[in-house]
């Protein structure tokens, strides 16, 4: 039940730290990754995986997209995300060493279920990342890696998203362990980062009041853009999706590097643009490029809202607003940076008098194709 909360969505955003912590529980042993559900599948099976295809829809697909960067980097296995409804019709290349990972909060999305069944017919191994115990998709899969976000009621997914990324990271670390692509010290360092995420999400929710103010002055915006690079790119897509779903505003997410290849034509005075700024500690080059994107759009009159690490003074002269995040490892920034975007969409929808839990035309789980 909603308890004292004004909406399920607000309640579920507040539960995000627990969603991550509970998804990690019993899957980390003495500072190293040890996922019983994946061990049951057999180390041999994981060792031989030479390709991963993530199948999902909506927010779950964006979680998959975030996961590709870390899994490829840690386990050195190519990872693609395919929208479940596209996967079946593209004559996918699937062999016995292909691992098809489905992601679904409900575990009942028909498109995703059909993709999993098809993958099995083609001989793939299948793992289901799912938030609903005993749902159809995990039952139809070789292994289930449940996210323990707790029931998610609001139609627009929030806590399930961060839990899905957490589960993918556990999978990436377990693969890296079995394949020997990360040594123990490297794994331990990453596990430490992962365990620190819930506290950092809590810090990000501390920006709620400021984000609500921002949302209020943007209540009349007819379009909003989101830019991100690397793991910030899928977060830009998710930020835009949230705004479409909840506030019915035309919103688009772009890879920041694409700006000059088209989207910059959309920039006009007053247009709000959220920019996810990667930490300069991870890559000075990426950071510099994103700052120069900010300058380009600012020069054309856009209102820039930078989502950046607290200590990043370089954004201050160029951004109209800065939403400050705590320091986090390269792959862990998206788990934290998504939170202000979720809050923003919720507050903007609220400012417009809309029902944030039950947006028009949408259903929590789509059980038809
Ligand atoms: C959509 C929901 O219809 O289905 C989204 O509105 C969700 O919020 C998507 O991300 C996928 O759902 P599930 O249950 O498979 O994760």
mmCIF file of C-alpha atoms and ligand atoms in Angstrom:
data_model
loop_
_atom_site.group_PDB
_atom_site.id
_atom_site.type_symbol
_atom_site.label_atom_id
_atom_site.label_comp_id
_atom_site.label_asym_id
_atom_site.label_seq_id
_atom_site.Cartn_x
_atom_site.Cartn_y
_atom_site.Cartn_z
ATOM 1 C CA UNK A 1 0.000 0.000 0.000
ATOM 2 C CA UNK A 2 0.917 3.615 -0.560
ATOM 3 C CA UNK A 3 1.062 4.374 3.166
ATOM 4 C CA UNK A 4 1.667 8.059 3.777
ATOM 5 C CA UNK A 5 3.144 8.702 0.309
ATOM 6 C CA UNK A 6 1.502 11.031 -2.184
ATOM 7 C CA UNK A 7 2.119 8.517 -4.962
ATOM 8 C CA UNK A 8 3.463 5.021 -5.481
ATOM 9 C CA UNK A 9 6.089 6.525 -7.723
ATOM 10 C CA UNK A 10 7.487 8.712 -4.945
ATOM 11 C CA UNK A 11 7.426 5.750 -2.578
ATOM 12 C CA UNK A 12 9.226 3.584 -5.112
ATOM 13 C CA UNK A 13 11.902 6.202 -5.841
ATOM 14 C CA UNK A 14 12.529 6.400 -2.103
ATOM 15 C CA UNK A 15 12.923 2.617 -2.068
ATOM 16 C CA UNK A 16 15.673 2.627 -4.704
ATOM 17 C CA UNK A 17 18.581 2.287 -2.250
ATOM 18 C CA UNK A 18 16.922 -0.823 -0.817
ATOM 19 C CA UNK A 19 16.173 -2.183 -4.286
ATOM 20 C CA UNK A 20 19.897 -2.175 -5.042
ATOM 21 C CA UNK A 21 20.977 -3.431 -1.608
ATOM 22 C CA UNK A 22 18.432 -6.268 -1.612
ATOM 23 C CA UNK A 23 19.433 -7.330 -5.119
ATOM 24 C CA UNK A 24 23.038 -7.649 -3.917
ATOM 25 C CA UNK A 25 22.127 -9.597 -0.809
ATOM 26 C CA UNK A 26 23.510 -13.144 -0.661
ATOM 27 C CA UNK A 27 25.252 -12.681 -3.996
ATOM 28 C CA UNK A 28 28.410 -11.209 -2.545
ATOM 29 C CA UNK A 29 30.572 -13.362 -0.345
ATOM 30 C CA UNK A 30 33.501 -11.952 1.603
ATOM 31 C CA UNK A 31 33.870 -9.007 -0.734
ATOM 32 C CA UNK A 32 33.771 -10.998 -3.966
ATOM 33 C CA UNK A 33 30.909 -11.814 -6.288
ATOM 34 C CA UNK A 34 29.309 -15.226 -5.854
ATOM 35 C CA UNK A 35 25.885 -15.590 -7.394
ATOM 36 C CA UNK A 36 24.277 -18.932 -6.455
ATOM 37 C CA UNK A 37 21.730 -18.774 -9.291
ATOM 38 C CA UNK A 38 24.542 -18.456 -11.831
ATOM 39 C CA UNK A 39 26.667 -21.099 -10.149
ATOM 40 C CA UNK A 40 23.718 -23.478 -10.508
ATOM 41 C CA UNK A 41 23.857 -22.933 -14.250
ATOM 42 C CA UNK A 42 27.413 -24.244 -14.157
ATOM 43 C CA UNK A 43 30.774 -22.496 -14.476
ATOM 44 C CA UNK A 44 31.413 -24.427 -17.676
ATOM 45 C CA UNK A 45 28.334 -22.918 -19.302
ATOM 46 C CA UNK A 46 29.322 -19.369 -18.353
ATOM 47 C CA UNK A 47 32.943 -19.880 -19.374
ATOM 48 C CA UNK A 48 31.882 -20.817 -22.877
ATOM 49 C CA UNK A 49 29.522 -17.918 -23.429
ATOM 50 C CA UNK A 50 30.853 -16.057 -26.457
ATOM 51 C CA UNK A 51 27.987 -13.657 -27.059
ATOM 52 C CA UNK A 52 25.226 -12.110 -24.998
ATOM 53 C CA UNK A 53 21.966 -10.779 -26.359
ATOM 54 C CA UNK A 54 19.742 -8.844 -23.986
ATOM 55 C CA UNK A 55 16.059 -8.891 -24.906
ATOM 56 C CA UNK A 56 13.653 -6.475 -23.226
ATOM 57 C CA UNK A 57 11.239 -3.614 -23.834
ATOM 58 C CA UNK A 58 10.925 -0.069 -22.539
ATOM 59 C CA UNK A 59 12.820 0.879 -19.411
ATOM 60 C CA UNK A 60 14.122 -2.675 -19.042
ATOM 61 C CA UNK A 61 15.809 -2.360 -22.455
ATOM 62 C CA UNK A 62 17.560 0.818 -21.313
ATOM 63 C CA UNK A 63 18.797 -1.010 -18.216
ATOM 64 C CA UNK A 64 20.190 -3.574 -20.651
ATOM 65 C CA UNK A 65 21.901 -0.858 -22.622
ATOM 66 C CA UNK A 66 23.578 0.479 -19.484
ATOM 67 C CA UNK A 67 24.758 -3.046 -18.683
ATOM 68 C CA UNK A 68 26.489 -3.601 -22.026
ATOM 69 C CA UNK A 69 29.386 -1.255 -21.210
ATOM 70 C CA UNK A 70 30.368 -2.930 -17.950
ATOM 71 C CA UNK A 71 29.831 -6.523 -19.087
ATOM 72 C CA UNK A 72 31.909 -6.044 -22.230
ATOM 73 C CA UNK A 73 34.634 -4.295 -20.287
ATOM 74 C CA UNK A 74 34.756 -6.798 -17.428
ATOM 75 C CA UNK A 75 34.034 -10.121 -19.138
ATOM 76 C CA UNK A 76 35.250 -9.293 -22.674
ATOM 77 C CA UNK A 77 32.118 -10.773 -24.235
ATOM 78 C CA UNK A 78 30.215 -8.879 -26.915
ATOM 79 C CA UNK A 79 26.792 -7.771 -25.687
ATOM 80 C CA UNK A 80 23.902 -6.506 -27.803
ATOM 81 C CA UNK A 81 20.548 -5.261 -26.669
ATOM 82 C CA UNK A 82 17.679 -6.106 -28.928
ATOM 83 C CA UNK A 83 14.158 -4.934 -28.363
ATOM 84 C CA UNK A 84 12.263 -8.157 -27.730
ATOM 85 C CA UNK A 85 9.686 -7.413 -30.417
ATOM 86 C CA UNK A 86 12.431 -6.867 -33.005
ATOM 87 C CA UNK A 87 14.558 -9.856 -32.019
ATOM 88 C CA UNK A 88 12.133 -12.449 -33.343
ATOM 89 C CA UNK A 89 11.802 -10.966 -36.772
ATOM 90 C CA UNK A 90 15.419 -10.265 -37.614
ATOM 91 C CA UNK A 91 16.633 -13.847 -38.097
ATOM 92 C CA UNK A 92 18.983 -13.516 -35.096
ATOM 93 C CA UNK A 93 22.364 -15.220 -35.011
ATOM 94 C CA UNK A 94 22.126 -17.484 -31.993
ATOM 95 C CA UNK A 95 24.283 -20.512 -31.223
ATOM 96 C CA UNK A 96 24.767 -22.864 -28.272
ATOM 97 C CA UNK A 97 27.259 -20.445 -26.675
ATOM 98 C CA UNK A 98 24.952 -17.465 -26.999
ATOM 99 C CA UNK A 99 23.472 -16.339 -23.714
ATOM 100 C CA UNK A 100 20.132 -14.600 -24.075
ATOM 101 C CA UNK A 101 19.404 -12.453 -21.032
ATOM 102 C CA UNK A 102 15.844 -11.217 -20.761
ATOM 103 C CA UNK A 103 14.969 -8.316 -18.498
ATOM 104 C CA UNK A 104 11.412 -7.773 -17.341
ATOM 105 C CA UNK A 105 10.039 -6.233 -14.187
ATOM 106 C CA UNK A 106 6.726 -8.070 -14.476
ATOM 107 C CA UNK A 107 8.068 -11.235 -16.065
ATOM 108 C CA UNK A 108 4.900 -11.269 -18.163
ATOM 109 C CA UNK A 109 5.585 -8.926 -21.079
ATOM 110 C CA UNK A 110 4.435 -10.960 -24.058
ATOM 111 C CA UNK A 111 7.039 -9.634 -26.506
ATOM 112 C CA UNK A 112 9.847 -10.539 -24.114
ATOM 113 C CA UNK A 113 8.371 -13.942 -23.328
ATOM 114 C CA UNK A 114 8.097 -14.792 -27.030
ATOM 115 C CA UNK A 115 11.707 -13.684 -27.586
ATOM 116 C CA UNK A 116 12.884 -15.994 -24.790
ATOM 117 C CA UNK A 117 10.929 -18.936 -26.178
ATOM 118 C CA UNK A 118 12.348 -18.287 -29.627
ATOM 119 C CA UNK A 119 15.897 -18.049 -28.256
ATOM 120 C CA UNK A 120 15.474 -21.433 -26.604
ATOM 121 C CA UNK A 121 14.192 -22.958 -29.820
ATOM 122 C CA UNK A 122 17.336 -21.680 -31.488
ATOM 123 C CA UNK A 123 19.447 -23.428 -28.858
ATOM 124 C CA UNK A 124 20.542 -20.489 -26.697
ATOM 125 C CA UNK A 125 20.949 -20.538 -22.931
ATOM 126 C CA UNK A 126 18.545 -18.153 -21.276
ATOM 127 C CA UNK A 127 18.710 -16.158 -18.067
ATOM 128 C CA UNK A 128 15.779 -14.098 -16.829
ATOM 129 C CA UNK A 129 16.319 -10.931 -14.814
ATOM 130 C CA UNK A 130 12.893 -10.450 -13.297
ATOM 131 C CA UNK A 131 11.291 -8.698 -10.337
ATOM 132 C CA UNK A 132 8.256 -10.926 -9.914
ATOM 133 C CA UNK A 133 8.747 -14.258 -8.209
ATOM 134 C CA UNK A 134 7.387 -17.169 -10.198
ATOM 135 C CA UNK A 135 6.377 -15.122 -13.258
ATOM 136 C CA UNK A 136 6.158 -16.751 -16.676
ATOM 137 C CA UNK A 137 9.462 -15.528 -18.159
ATOM 138 C CA UNK A 138 11.706 -16.845 -15.360
ATOM 139 C CA UNK A 139 9.815 -20.140 -15.468
ATOM 140 C CA UNK A 140 10.544 -20.391 -19.186
ATOM 141 C CA UNK A 141 14.271 -19.666 -18.721
ATOM 142 C CA UNK A 142 17.281 -21.820 -17.815
ATOM 143 C CA UNK A 143 18.055 -19.597 -14.836
ATOM 144 C CA UNK A 144 16.381 -16.740 -12.999
ATOM 145 C CA UNK A 145 18.314 -13.897 -11.433
ATOM 146 C CA UNK A 146 15.607 -12.115 -9.481
ATOM 147 C CA UNK A 147 15.833 -8.434 -8.713
ATOM 148 C CA UNK A 148 14.607 -7.855 -5.184
ATOM 149 C CA UNK A 149 13.140 -4.390 -5.659
ATOM 150 C CA UNK A 150 9.837 -5.354 -4.063
ATOM 151 C CA UNK A 151 6.485 -4.890 -5.836
ATOM 152 C CA UNK A 152 6.476 -1.955 -8.248
ATOM 153 C CA UNK A 153 3.024 -0.426 -8.663
ATOM 154 C CA UNK A 154 3.550 2.860 -10.524
ATOM 155 C CA UNK A 155 3.359 2.228 -14.259
ATOM 156 C CA UNK A 156 6.609 4.075 -14.974
ATOM 157 C CA UNK A 157 9.448 1.913 -13.742
ATOM 158 C CA UNK A 158 11.961 3.393 -11.264
ATOM 159 C CA UNK A 159 13.297 1.089 -8.564
ATOM 160 C CA UNK A 160 13.118 -1.940 -10.868
ATOM 161 C CA UNK A 161 15.435 -0.118 -13.297
ATOM 162 C CA UNK A 162 18.271 0.340 -10.797
ATOM 163 C CA UNK A 163 17.780 -3.224 -9.561
ATOM 164 C CA UNK A 164 18.016 -4.518 -13.150
ATOM 165 C CA UNK A 165 21.325 -2.736 -13.708
ATOM 166 C CA UNK A 166 22.562 -4.163 -10.398
ATOM 167 C CA UNK A 167 21.654 -7.693 -11.517
ATOM 168 C CA UNK A 168 23.423 -7.176 -14.850
ATOM 169 C CA UNK A 169 26.536 -6.020 -13.009
ATOM 170 C CA UNK A 170 26.442 -9.139 -10.853
ATOM 171 C CA UNK A 171 26.212 -11.194 -14.032
ATOM 172 C CA UNK A 172 29.150 -9.272 -15.559
ATOM 173 C CA UNK A 173 31.290 -9.784 -12.472
ATOM 174 C CA UNK A 174 30.436 -13.472 -12.210
ATOM 175 C CA UNK A 175 31.281 -13.959 -15.888
ATOM 176 C CA UNK A 176 34.559 -12.093 -15.380
ATOM 177 C CA UNK A 177 35.363 -14.325 -12.438
ATOM 178 C CA UNK A 178 34.640 -17.545 -14.286
ATOM 179 C CA UNK A 179 36.392 -16.441 -17.453
ATOM 180 C CA UNK A 180 39.354 -15.018 -15.556
ATOM 181 C CA UNK A 181 39.109 -11.629 -17.260
ATOM 182 C CA UNK A 182 39.235 -9.682 -13.969
ATOM 183 C CA UNK A 183 41.575 -10.622 -11.180
ATOM 184 C CA UNK A 184 40.383 -10.819 -7.617
ATOM 185 C CA UNK A 185 41.638 -7.365 -6.640
ATOM 186 C CA UNK A 186 39.809 -5.737 -9.556
ATOM 187 C CA UNK A 187 36.605 -7.593 -8.720
ATOM 188 C CA UNK A 188 36.820 -6.600 -5.090
ATOM 189 C CA UNK A 189 37.204 -2.962 -6.008
ATOM 190 C CA UNK A 190 34.120 -3.119 -8.250
ATOM 191 C CA UNK A 191 32.122 -4.978 -5.630
ATOM 192 C CA UNK A 192 32.996 -2.248 -3.149
ATOM 193 C CA UNK A 193 31.694 0.374 -5.575
ATOM 194 C CA UNK A 194 28.510 -1.599 -6.089
ATOM 195 C CA UNK A 195 27.889 -1.947 -2.375
ATOM 196 C CA UNK A 196 28.336 1.824 -1.969
ATOM 197 C CA UNK A 197 25.631 2.638 -4.549
ATOM 198 C CA UNK A 198 22.583 2.643 -2.211
ATOM 199 C CA UNK A 199 24.093 5.374 -0.030
ATOM 200 C CA UNK A 200 24.899 7.466 -3.093
ATOM 201 C CA UNK A 201 21.364 7.114 -4.434
ATOM 202 C CA UNK A 202 20.132 8.368 -1.083
ATOM 203 C CA UNK A 203 22.391 11.396 -1.497
ATOM 204 C CA UNK A 204 20.936 12.044 -4.985
ATOM 205 C CA UNK A 205 17.384 12.015 -3.625
ATOM 206 C CA UNK A 206 18.513 14.895 -1.375
ATOM 207 C CA UNK A 207 18.302 17.135 -4.473
ATOM 208 C CA UNK A 208 14.538 16.547 -4.614
ATOM 209 C CA UNK A 209 13.454 20.050 -3.570
ATOM 210 C CA UNK A 210 15.701 21.769 -6.120
ATOM 211 C CA UNK A 211 14.580 19.433 -8.866
ATOM 212 C CA UNK A 212 10.940 20.120 -7.975
ATOM 213 C CA UNK A 213 11.592 23.865 -8.352
ATOM 214 C CA UNK A 214 13.178 23.274 -11.735
ATOM 215 C CA UNK A 215 10.202 21.191 -12.785
ATOM 216 C CA UNK A 216 7.871 23.992 -11.808
ATOM 217 C CA UNK A 217 9.487 26.566 -14.043
ATOM 218 C CA UNK A 218 9.565 24.047 -16.862
ATOM 219 C CA UNK A 219 5.891 23.215 -16.613
ATOM 220 C CA UNK A 220 5.186 25.002 -19.893
ATOM 221 C CA UNK A 221 8.052 23.511 -21.909
ATOM 222 C CA UNK A 222 6.850 21.830 -25.078
ATOM 223 C CA UNK A 223 10.036 19.804 -25.581
ATOM 224 C CA UNK A 224 13.020 18.735 -23.513
ATOM 225 C CA UNK A 225 16.257 17.134 -24.702
ATOM 226 C CA UNK A 226 18.650 14.838 -22.844
ATOM 227 C CA UNK A 227 22.274 14.286 -23.812
ATOM 228 C CA UNK A 228 24.707 11.693 -22.509
ATOM 229 C CA UNK A 229 27.840 9.863 -23.496
ATOM 230 C CA UNK A 230 28.987 6.292 -22.746
ATOM 231 C CA UNK A 231 26.824 4.969 -19.861
ATOM 232 C CA UNK A 232 25.187 8.395 -19.715
ATOM 233 C CA UNK A 233 23.682 7.796 -23.150
ATOM 234 C CA UNK A 234 21.099 5.165 -22.123
ATOM 235 C CA UNK A 235 20.359 7.322 -19.075
ATOM 236 C CA UNK A 236 19.540 10.191 -21.433
ATOM 237 C CA UNK A 237 17.164 7.856 -23.276
ATOM 238 C CA UNK A 238 15.558 6.772 -20.005
ATOM 239 C CA UNK A 239 15.225 10.368 -18.780
ATOM 240 C CA UNK A 240 13.400 11.231 -21.999
ATOM 241 C CA UNK A 241 11.169 8.160 -21.769
ATOM 242 C CA UNK A 242 10.139 9.063 -18.221
ATOM 243 C CA UNK A 243 9.148 12.547 -19.325
ATOM 244 C CA UNK A 244 7.104 11.255 -22.263
ATOM 245 C CA UNK A 245 5.365 8.649 -20.114
ATOM 246 C CA UNK A 246 4.523 10.884 -17.183
ATOM 247 C CA UNK A 247 4.338 14.474 -18.370
ATOM 248 C CA UNK A 248 3.311 13.893 -22.016
ATOM 249 C CA UNK A 249 6.073 16.178 -23.178
ATOM 250 C CA UNK A 250 7.964 15.530 -26.350
ATOM 251 C CA UNK A 251 11.374 14.467 -25.093
ATOM 252 C CA UNK A 252 14.348 12.947 -26.847
ATOM 253 C CA UNK A 253 17.582 11.461 -25.608
ATOM 254 C CA UNK A 254 20.695 11.632 -27.747
ATOM 255 C CA UNK A 255 24.264 10.423 -27.594
ATOM 256 C CA UNK A 256 26.160 13.666 -26.985
ATOM 257 C CA UNK A 257 28.554 12.846 -29.821
ATOM 258 C CA UNK A 258 25.618 12.859 -32.244
ATOM 259 C CA UNK A 259 24.794 16.468 -31.467
ATOM 260 C CA UNK A 260 26.573 17.916 -34.451
ATOM 261 C CA UNK A 261 25.218 15.183 -36.721
ATOM 262 C CA UNK A 262 21.656 16.403 -36.457
ATOM 263 C CA UNK A 263 20.102 17.180 -33.079
ATOM 264 C CA UNK A 264 21.831 20.557 -32.785
ATOM 265 C CA UNK A 265 19.354 21.769 -35.408
ATOM 266 C CA UNK A 266 16.647 21.430 -32.755
ATOM 267 C CA UNK A 267 18.344 23.795 -30.312
ATOM 268 C CA UNK A 268 16.521 27.090 -29.946
ATOM 269 C CA UNK A 269 16.427 29.774 -27.265
ATOM 270 C CA UNK A 270 14.885 28.586 -24.019
ATOM 271 C CA UNK A 271 14.858 24.867 -24.878
ATOM 272 C CA UNK A 272 15.644 22.893 -21.707
ATOM 273 C CA UNK A 273 18.495 20.423 -22.256
ATOM 274 C CA UNK A 274 19.652 18.004 -19.587
ATOM 275 C CA UNK A 275 23.276 17.010 -19.987
ATOM 276 C CA UNK A 276 24.748 14.043 -18.129
ATOM 277 C CA UNK A 277 28.341 14.998 -17.487
ATOM 278 C CA UNK A 278 30.794 12.130 -16.954
ATOM 279 C CA UNK A 279 33.363 12.613 -14.232
ATOM 280 C CA UNK A 280 36.721 13.979 -15.434
ATOM 281 C CA UNK A 281 38.334 11.447 -13.101
ATOM 282 C CA UNK A 282 37.165 8.627 -15.352
ATOM 283 C CA UNK A 283 37.994 10.231 -18.659
ATOM 284 C CA UNK A 284 39.239 13.754 -19.115
ATOM 285 C CA UNK A 285 38.654 13.421 -22.809
ATOM 286 C CA UNK A 286 34.987 12.463 -22.509
ATOM 287 C CA UNK A 287 34.473 15.153 -19.918
ATOM 288 C CA UNK A 288 36.038 17.810 -22.130
ATOM 289 C CA UNK A 289 33.889 16.746 -25.068
ATOM 290 C CA UNK A 290 30.687 16.951 -23.053
ATOM 291 C CA UNK A 291 31.641 20.385 -21.714
ATOM 292 C CA UNK A 292 32.180 21.531 -25.271
ATOM 293 C CA UNK A 293 28.723 20.135 -26.200
ATOM 294 C CA UNK A 294 27.302 22.239 -23.379
ATOM 295 C CA UNK A 295 29.024 25.336 -24.736
ATOM 296 C CA UNK A 296 27.654 24.642 -28.222
ATOM 297 C CA UNK A 297 24.064 24.369 -27.079
ATOM 298 C CA UNK A 298 24.362 27.233 -24.617
ATOM 299 C CA UNK A 299 25.669 29.476 -27.402
ATOM 300 C CA UNK A 300 22.376 28.786 -29.200
ATOM 301 C CA UNK A 301 20.310 29.850 -26.225
ATOM 302 C CA UNK A 302 19.305 26.510 -24.703
ATOM 303 C CA UNK A 303 18.820 26.262 -20.933
ATOM 304 C CA UNK A 304 21.348 23.739 -19.741
ATOM 305 C CA UNK A 305 20.717 21.565 -16.705
ATOM 306 C CA UNK A 306 23.924 19.675 -15.985
ATOM 307 C CA UNK A 307 23.811 16.487 -13.972
ATOM 308 C CA UNK A 308 27.377 16.334 -12.770
ATOM 309 C CA UNK A 309 29.557 15.161 -9.985
ATOM 310 C CA UNK A 310 29.596 17.463 -7.007
ATOM 311 C CA UNK A 311 33.270 18.323 -7.298
ATOM 312 C CA UNK A 312 33.101 19.166 -11.009
ATOM 313 C CA UNK A 313 33.694 22.917 -11.114
ATOM 314 C CA UNK A 314 34.207 22.924 -14.889
ATOM 315 C CA UNK A 315 30.453 22.820 -15.566
ATOM 316 C CA UNK A 316 29.601 25.812 -13.389
ATOM 317 C CA UNK A 317 30.380 28.623 -15.851
ATOM 318 C CA UNK A 318 28.350 27.012 -18.628
ATOM 319 C CA UNK A 319 25.299 25.452 -17.021
ATOM 320 C CA UNK A 320 22.138 27.298 -15.965
ATOM 321 C CA UNK A 321 21.548 24.698 -13.276
ATOM 322 C CA UNK A 322 23.688 21.956 -11.823
ATOM 323 C CA UNK A 323 22.312 18.882 -10.143
ATOM 324 C CA UNK A 324 25.172 17.597 -8.016
ATOM 325 C CA UNK A 325 25.874 13.906 -7.578
ATOM 326 C CA UNK A 326 28.326 12.152 -5.272
ATOM 327 C CA UNK A 327 31.504 10.682 -6.721
ATOM 328 C CA UNK A 328 30.987 7.214 -8.145
ATOM 329 C CA UNK A 329 32.953 4.781 -10.283
ATOM 330 C CA UNK A 330 32.668 5.021 -14.057
ATOM 331 C CA UNK A 331 30.081 2.275 -14.449
ATOM 332 C CA UNK A 332 28.170 3.250 -11.333
ATOM 333 C CA UNK A 333 27.283 6.818 -12.271
ATOM 334 C CA UNK A 334 24.135 5.803 -14.202
ATOM 335 C CA UNK A 335 22.600 4.120 -11.162
ATOM 336 C CA UNK A 336 22.763 7.457 -9.397
ATOM 337 C CA UNK A 337 22.291 9.920 -12.266
ATOM 338 C CA UNK A 338 18.957 8.395 -13.286
ATOM 339 C CA UNK A 339 17.367 9.303 -9.957
ATOM 340 C CA UNK A 340 17.141 13.098 -10.491
ATOM 341 C CA UNK A 341 15.681 12.477 -13.951
ATOM 342 C CA UNK A 342 12.985 10.247 -12.481
ATOM 343 C CA UNK A 343 12.224 12.870 -9.843
ATOM 344 C CA UNK A 344 12.123 15.577 -12.489
ATOM 345 C CA UNK A 345 9.576 13.705 -14.633
ATOM 346 C CA UNK A 346 7.449 12.956 -11.585
ATOM 347 C CA UNK A 347 7.508 16.571 -10.385
ATOM 348 C CA UNK A 348 6.786 17.995 -13.805
ATOM 349 C CA UNK A 349 3.820 15.669 -14.216
ATOM 350 C CA UNK A 350 2.624 16.654 -10.743
ATOM 351 C CA UNK A 351 2.991 20.345 -11.608
ATOM 352 C CA UNK A 352 0.758 19.708 -14.631
ATOM 353 C CA UNK A 353 -1.832 18.067 -12.392
ATOM 354 C CA UNK A 354 -1.334 14.601 -13.880
ATOM 355 C CA UNK A 355 -1.627 11.207 -12.241
ATOM 356 C CA UNK A 356 1.972 10.003 -11.983
ATOM 357 C CA UNK A 357 1.064 6.440 -11.069
ATOM 358 C CA UNK A 358 -1.376 5.827 -13.900
ATOM 359 C CA UNK A 359 -0.341 7.746 -17.016
ATOM 360 C CA UNK A 360 -2.811 7.749 -19.881
ATOM 361 C CA UNK A 361 -2.693 4.955 -22.470
ATOM 362 C CA UNK A 362 -0.070 2.896 -20.620
ATOM 363 C CA UNK A 363 -0.254 -0.388 -18.762
ATOM 364 C CA UNK A 364 2.141 -1.742 -16.168
ATOM 365 C CA UNK A 365 2.553 -4.974 -17.966
ATOM 366 C CA UNK A 366 1.681 -5.550 -21.596
ATOM 367 C CA UNK A 367 0.603 -9.119 -22.042
ATOM 368 C CA UNK A 368 -0.374 -8.883 -25.680
ATOM 369 C CA UNK A 369 1.993 -8.741 -28.644
HETATM 370 C C1 LIG B 1 5.830 -1.050 -20.562
HETATM 371 C C2 LIG B 1 5.786 -0.343 -19.230
HETATM 372 O O1 LIG B 1 4.618 -1.221 -21.131
HETATM 373 O O2 LIG B 1 6.553 -2.250 -20.379
HETATM 374 C C3 LIG B 1 7.224 0.088 -18.964
HETATM 375 O O3 LIG B 1 4.930 0.788 -19.282
HETATM 376 C C4 LIG B 1 8.105 -1.148 -18.901
HETATM 377 O O4 LIG B 1 7.318 0.796 -17.750
HETATM 378 C C5 LIG B 1 7.926 -2.065 -20.111
HETATM 379 O O5 LIG B 1 9.450 -0.726 -18.835
HETATM 380 C C6 LIG B 1 8.541 -3.417 -19.887
HETATM 381 O O6 LIG B 1 7.863 -4.076 -18.821
HETATM 382 P P1 LIG B 1 8.500 -5.268 -18.066
HETATM 383 O O7 LIG B 1 7.507 -5.711 -17.032
HETATM 384 O O8 LIG B 1 8.767 -6.351 -19.082
HETATM 385 O O9 LIG B 1 9.788 -4.797 -17.467
#
